[in-house]
Amino acid sequence: MLLERCIGPVDLGSKPLTQSQLERLWITDRERLLSCARRHLALIDFYADRDAGLEGTTTGKAK
């Protein structure tokens, strides 16, 4: 799961959008962005913990 490609931004199409459509699409974009960021941070933490374990040190992260 950590290595899955992030979902890109919402396709807005070429037609004018209403305020409610824009808000809904903005929320979807924010959810995708946050999901991607959390996944990448989790992957970074995984490798930091792994590397620290291989070196015999600790990263201070709770498990």
Short mmCIF file of C-alpha atoms in Angstrom, two decimals:
data_model
loop_
_atom_site.label_atom_id
_atom_site.label_comp_id
_atom_site.label_asym_id
_atom_site.label_seq_id
_atom_site.Cartn_x
_atom_site.Cartn_y
_atom_site.Cartn_z
CA MET A 1 0.00 0.00 0.00
CA LEU A 2 2.82 2.44 0.77
CA LEU A 3 4.20 2.05 -2.73
CA GLU A 4 0.93 2.67 -4.57
CA ARG A 5 0.94 5.58 -6.99
CA CYS A 6 -0.96 8.60 -5.70
CA ILE A 7 -4.22 9.51 -7.36
CA GLY A 8 -3.86 12.77 -9.25
CA PRO A 9 -6.10 15.80 -9.10
CA VAL A 10 -9.72 15.70 -10.14
CA ASP A 11 -10.40 16.25 -13.84
CA LEU A 12 -12.42 19.46 -14.02
CA GLY A 13 -13.50 18.91 -17.60
CA SER A 14 -14.13 21.81 -19.94
CA LYS A 15 -17.59 22.95 -18.86
CA PRO A 16 -18.23 25.76 -16.37
CA LEU A 17 -18.75 24.46 -12.83
CA THR A 18 -21.17 25.59 -10.14
CA GLN A 19 -19.92 26.68 -6.73
CA SER A 20 -21.16 23.43 -5.16
CA GLN A 21 -19.39 21.34 -7.84
CA LEU A 22 -16.16 23.26 -7.26
CA GLU A 23 -16.41 22.76 -3.51
CA ARG A 24 -17.04 19.03 -3.88
CA LEU A 25 -14.13 18.64 -6.29
CA TRP A 26 -11.87 20.72 -4.03
CA ILE A 27 -12.71 18.44 -1.10
CA THR A 28 -11.90 15.39 -3.22
CA ASP A 29 -8.56 16.94 -4.25
CA ARG A 30 -7.69 17.72 -0.62
CA GLU A 31 -8.53 14.15 0.44
CA ARG A 32 -6.31 12.75 -2.31
CA LEU A 33 -3.46 15.12 -1.43
CA LEU A 34 -3.60 14.30 2.27
CA SER A 35 -3.81 10.57 1.60
CA CYS A 36 -0.76 10.78 -0.65
CA ALA A 37 1.21 12.89 1.83
CA ARG A 38 0.41 10.54 4.74
CA ARG A 39 1.41 7.52 2.69
CA HIS A 40 4.74 9.09 1.70
CA LEU A 41 5.46 10.14 5.29
CA ALA A 42 4.69 6.60 6.44
CA LEU A 43 7.09 5.24 3.84
CA ILE A 44 9.81 7.66 4.96
CA ASP A 45 9.24 6.61 8.59
CA PHE A 46 9.40 2.95 7.59
CA TYR A 47 12.79 3.34 5.95
CA ALA A 48 14.11 5.50 8.79
CA ASP A 49 13.06 2.84 11.33
CA ARG A 50 14.49 0.07 9.17
CA ASP A 51 17.80 1.84 8.69
CA ALA A 52 18.06 2.70 12.37
CA GLY A 53 17.42 -0.95 13.22
CA LEU A 54 20.14 -2.07 10.84
CA GLU A 55 22.53 0.44 12.39
CA GLY A 56 21.54 -0.59 15.92
CA THR A 57 20.14 2.84 16.78
CA THR A 58 16.60 4.06 17.40
CA THR A 59 14.67 6.81 15.65
CA GLY A 60 12.56 7.70 18.66
CA LYS A 61 9.36 6.92 16.76
CA ALA A 62 6.61 5.09 18.59
CA LYS A 63 5.68 1.76 17.08
#
